[in-house]
mmCIF file of C-alpha atoms in Angstrom:
data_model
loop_
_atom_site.group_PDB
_atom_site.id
_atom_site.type_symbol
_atom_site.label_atom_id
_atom_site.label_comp_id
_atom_site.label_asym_id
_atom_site.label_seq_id
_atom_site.Cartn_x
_atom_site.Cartn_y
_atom_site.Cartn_z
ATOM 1 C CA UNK M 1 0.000 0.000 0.000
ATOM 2 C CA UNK M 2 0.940 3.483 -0.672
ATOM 3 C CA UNK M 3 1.543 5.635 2.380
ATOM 4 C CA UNK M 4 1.038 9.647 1.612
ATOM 5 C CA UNK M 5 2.858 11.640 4.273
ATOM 6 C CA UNK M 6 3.491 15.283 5.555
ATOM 7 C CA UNK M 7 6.841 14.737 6.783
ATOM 8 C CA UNK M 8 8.570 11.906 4.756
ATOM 9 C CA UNK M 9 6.871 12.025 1.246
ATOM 10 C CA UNK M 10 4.837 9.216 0.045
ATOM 11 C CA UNK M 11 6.568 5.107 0.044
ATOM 12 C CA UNK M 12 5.032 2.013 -0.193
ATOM 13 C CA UNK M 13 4.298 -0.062 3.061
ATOM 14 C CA UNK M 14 4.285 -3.530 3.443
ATOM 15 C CA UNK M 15 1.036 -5.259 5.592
ATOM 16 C CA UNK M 16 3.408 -7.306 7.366
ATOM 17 C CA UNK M 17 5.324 -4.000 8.372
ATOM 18 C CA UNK M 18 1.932 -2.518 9.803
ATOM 19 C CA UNK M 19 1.519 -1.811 13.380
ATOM 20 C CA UNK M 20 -2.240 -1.749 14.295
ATOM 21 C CA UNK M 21 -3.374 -0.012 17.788
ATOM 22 C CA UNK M 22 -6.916 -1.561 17.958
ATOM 23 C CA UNK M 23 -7.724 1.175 20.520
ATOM 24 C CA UNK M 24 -5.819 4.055 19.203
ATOM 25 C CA UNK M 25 -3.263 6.336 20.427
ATOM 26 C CA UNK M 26 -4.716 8.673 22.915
ATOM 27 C CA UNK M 27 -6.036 11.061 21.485
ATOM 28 C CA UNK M 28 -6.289 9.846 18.064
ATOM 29 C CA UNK M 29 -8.542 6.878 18.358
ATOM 30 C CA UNK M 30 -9.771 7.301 15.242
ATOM 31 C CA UNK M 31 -6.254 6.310 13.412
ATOM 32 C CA UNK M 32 -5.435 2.741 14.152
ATOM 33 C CA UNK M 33 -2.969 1.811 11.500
ATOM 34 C CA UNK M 34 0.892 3.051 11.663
ATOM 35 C CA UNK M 35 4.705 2.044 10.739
ATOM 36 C CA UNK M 36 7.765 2.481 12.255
ATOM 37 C CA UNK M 37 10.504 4.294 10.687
ATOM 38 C CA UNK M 38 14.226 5.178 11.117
ATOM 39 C CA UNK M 39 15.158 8.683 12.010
ATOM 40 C CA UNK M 40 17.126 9.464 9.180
ATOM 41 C CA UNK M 41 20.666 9.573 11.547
ATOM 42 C CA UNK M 42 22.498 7.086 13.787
ATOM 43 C CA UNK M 43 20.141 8.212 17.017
ATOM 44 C CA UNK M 44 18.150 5.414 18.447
ATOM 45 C CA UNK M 45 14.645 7.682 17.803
ATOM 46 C CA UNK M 46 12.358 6.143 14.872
ATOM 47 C CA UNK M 47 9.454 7.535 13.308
ATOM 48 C CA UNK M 48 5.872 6.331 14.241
ATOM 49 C CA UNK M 49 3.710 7.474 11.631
ATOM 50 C CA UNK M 50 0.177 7.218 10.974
ATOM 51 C CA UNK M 51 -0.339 5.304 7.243
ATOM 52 C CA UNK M 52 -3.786 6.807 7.147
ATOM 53 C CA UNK M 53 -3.559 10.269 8.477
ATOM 54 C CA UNK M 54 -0.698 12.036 6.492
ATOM 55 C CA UNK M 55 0.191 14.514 8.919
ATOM 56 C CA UNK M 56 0.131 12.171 12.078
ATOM 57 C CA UNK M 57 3.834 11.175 13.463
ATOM 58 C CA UNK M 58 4.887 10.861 16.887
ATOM 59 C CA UNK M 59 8.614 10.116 17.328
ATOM 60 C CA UNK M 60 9.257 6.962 19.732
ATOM 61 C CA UNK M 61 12.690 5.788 21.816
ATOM 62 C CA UNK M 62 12.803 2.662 23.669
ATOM 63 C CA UNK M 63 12.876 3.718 27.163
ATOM 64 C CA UNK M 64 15.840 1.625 27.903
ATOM 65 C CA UNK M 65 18.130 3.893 26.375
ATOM 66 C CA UNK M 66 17.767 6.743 28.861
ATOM 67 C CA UNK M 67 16.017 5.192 31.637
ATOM 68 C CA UNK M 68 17.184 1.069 32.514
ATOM 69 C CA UNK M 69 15.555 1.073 35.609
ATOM 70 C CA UNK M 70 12.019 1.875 33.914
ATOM 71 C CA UNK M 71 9.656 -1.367 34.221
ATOM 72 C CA UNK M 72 6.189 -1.571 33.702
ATOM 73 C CA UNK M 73 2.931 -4.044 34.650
ATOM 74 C CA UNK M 74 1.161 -4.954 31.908
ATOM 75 C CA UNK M 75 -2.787 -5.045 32.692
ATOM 76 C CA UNK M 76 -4.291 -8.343 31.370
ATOM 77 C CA UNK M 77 -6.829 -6.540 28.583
ATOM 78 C CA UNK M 78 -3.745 -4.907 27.514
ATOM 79 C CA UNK M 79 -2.933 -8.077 26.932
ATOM 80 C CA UNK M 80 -5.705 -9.681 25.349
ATOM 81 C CA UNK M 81 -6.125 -6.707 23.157
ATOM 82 C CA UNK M 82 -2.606 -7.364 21.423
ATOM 83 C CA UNK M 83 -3.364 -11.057 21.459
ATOM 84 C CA UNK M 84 0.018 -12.246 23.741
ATOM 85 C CA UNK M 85 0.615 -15.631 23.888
ATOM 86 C CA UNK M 86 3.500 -17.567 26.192
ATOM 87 C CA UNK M 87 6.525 -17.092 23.626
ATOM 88 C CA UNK M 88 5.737 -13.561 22.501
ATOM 89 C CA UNK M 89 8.385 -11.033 22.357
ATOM 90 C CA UNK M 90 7.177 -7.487 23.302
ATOM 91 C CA UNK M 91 8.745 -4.481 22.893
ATOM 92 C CA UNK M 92 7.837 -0.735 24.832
ATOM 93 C CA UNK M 93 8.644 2.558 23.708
ATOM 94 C CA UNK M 94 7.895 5.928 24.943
ATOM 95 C CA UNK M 95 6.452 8.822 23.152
ATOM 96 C CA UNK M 96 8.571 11.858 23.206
ATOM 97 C CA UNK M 97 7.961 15.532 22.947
ATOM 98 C CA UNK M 98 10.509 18.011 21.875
ATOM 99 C CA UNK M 99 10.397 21.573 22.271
ATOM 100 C CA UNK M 100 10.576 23.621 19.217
ATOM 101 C CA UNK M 101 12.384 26.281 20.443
ATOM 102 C CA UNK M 102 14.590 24.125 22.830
ATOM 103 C CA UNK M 103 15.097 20.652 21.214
ATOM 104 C CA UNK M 104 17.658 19.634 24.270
ATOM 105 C CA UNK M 105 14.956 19.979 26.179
ATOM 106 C CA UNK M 106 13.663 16.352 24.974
ATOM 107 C CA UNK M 107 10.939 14.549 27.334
ATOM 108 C CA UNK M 108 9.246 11.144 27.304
ATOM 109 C CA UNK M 109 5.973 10.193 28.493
ATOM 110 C CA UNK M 110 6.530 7.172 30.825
ATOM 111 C CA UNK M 111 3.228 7.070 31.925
ATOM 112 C CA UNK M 112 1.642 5.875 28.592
ATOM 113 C CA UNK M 113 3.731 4.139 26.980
ATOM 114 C CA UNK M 114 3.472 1.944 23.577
ATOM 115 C CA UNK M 115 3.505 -1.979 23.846
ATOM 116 C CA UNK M 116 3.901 -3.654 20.738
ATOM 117 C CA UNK M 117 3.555 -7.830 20.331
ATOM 118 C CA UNK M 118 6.221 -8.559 17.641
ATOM 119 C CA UNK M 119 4.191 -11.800 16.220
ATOM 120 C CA UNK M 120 0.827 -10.235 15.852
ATOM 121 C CA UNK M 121 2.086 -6.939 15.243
ATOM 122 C CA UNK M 122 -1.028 -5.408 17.143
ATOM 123 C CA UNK M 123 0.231 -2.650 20.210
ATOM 124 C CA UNK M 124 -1.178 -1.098 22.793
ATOM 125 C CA UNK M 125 -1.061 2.307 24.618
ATOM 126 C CA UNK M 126 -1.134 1.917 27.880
ATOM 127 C CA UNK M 127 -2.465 4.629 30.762
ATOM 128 C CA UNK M 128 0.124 4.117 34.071
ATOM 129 C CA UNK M 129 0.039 5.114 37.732
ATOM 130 C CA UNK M 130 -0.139 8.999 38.012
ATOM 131 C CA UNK M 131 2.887 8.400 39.940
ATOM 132 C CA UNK M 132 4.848 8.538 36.393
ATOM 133 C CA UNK M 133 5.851 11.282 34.682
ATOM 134 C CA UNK M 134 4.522 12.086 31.109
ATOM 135 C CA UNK M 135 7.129 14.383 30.743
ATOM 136 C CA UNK M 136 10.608 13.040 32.027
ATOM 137 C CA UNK M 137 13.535 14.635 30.936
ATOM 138 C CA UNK M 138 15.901 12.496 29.010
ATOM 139 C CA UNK M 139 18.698 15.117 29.341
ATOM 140 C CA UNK M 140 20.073 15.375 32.858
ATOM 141 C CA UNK M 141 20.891 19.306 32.141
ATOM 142 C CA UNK M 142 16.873 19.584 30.881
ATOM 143 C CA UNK M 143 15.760 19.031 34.616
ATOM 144 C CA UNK M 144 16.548 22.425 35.859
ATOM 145 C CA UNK M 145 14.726 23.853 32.958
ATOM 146 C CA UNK M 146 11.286 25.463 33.408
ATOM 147 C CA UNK M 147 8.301 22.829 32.524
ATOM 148 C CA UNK M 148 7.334 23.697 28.710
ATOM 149 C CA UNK M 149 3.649 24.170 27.642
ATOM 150 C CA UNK M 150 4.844 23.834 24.007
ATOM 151 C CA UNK M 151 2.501 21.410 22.649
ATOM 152 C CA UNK M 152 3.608 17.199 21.698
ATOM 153 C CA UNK M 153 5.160 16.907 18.519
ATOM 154 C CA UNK M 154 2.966 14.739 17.414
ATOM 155 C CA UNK M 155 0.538 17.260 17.158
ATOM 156 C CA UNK M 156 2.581 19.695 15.268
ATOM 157 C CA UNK M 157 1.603 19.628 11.148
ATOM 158 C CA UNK M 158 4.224 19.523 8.687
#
């Protein structure tokens, strides 16, 4: 299938690369269908982007990469909605927001983070404890900083 995009022109997608969210991304329940792409340099971000909705992207890090401690509980509809069986490899990754006027200023949302079931390809946004953050600095220098209201860049248009 063709994907038509804001940000990254249009390429063809294959259905066994699609990433469905059965529920949605918060937010955007509506859009269901996405792929994950490489950020176009050696950094460990990639590109989640909405096949249906050209100008919907969020850009995703595994949260092991700035926070190893980070560990989640995985509620069991969470788990029946991306269909887990015994053997399943998962994978997590956190949404991140970056200011556009301040781009060191990087923050990830650990409190609803992405689950994604590598054999059925279906994933999962999941709503934690209020206890996490949604907007934890990955920078150590970025937690002095004032708290941003700049708005997600997901929701920024190309």
């Amino acid at each position: 299938m063709k994907c038509r995009t804001t940000r990254f022109g249009t390429f063809e997608v294959k259905d066994e690369t699609l990433l469905v969210f059965p529920s949605g991304i918060l937010g955007f329940p509506e859009w269901t269908r996405y792929v994950l792409l490489d950020h176009d340099t050696d950094a460990p971000f990639k590109w989640l982007q909405c096949v249906d909705e050209a100008q919907l992207a969020f850009v995703v890090l595994d949260p092991a990469f700035f926070k190893t401690d980070y560990q989640i509980q995985i509620p069991a509809d969470a788990l029946r909605e991306i269909q887990k069986q015994e053997n399943d490899e998962l994978s997590v990754a956190t949404i991140l927001t970056i200011p556009s006027h301040d781009p060191g200023a990087v923050t990830a949302n650990l409190r609803g983070p992405l689950v994604m079931n590598h054999r059925t390809r279906l994933c999962k946004q999941l709503v934690l404890s209020e206890e996490l953050p949604t907007r934890y600095p990955l920078f150590a220098d970025s937690t002095a900083r004032t708290p941003s209201t700049d708005l997600p860049l997901h929701a920024t248009a190309c």
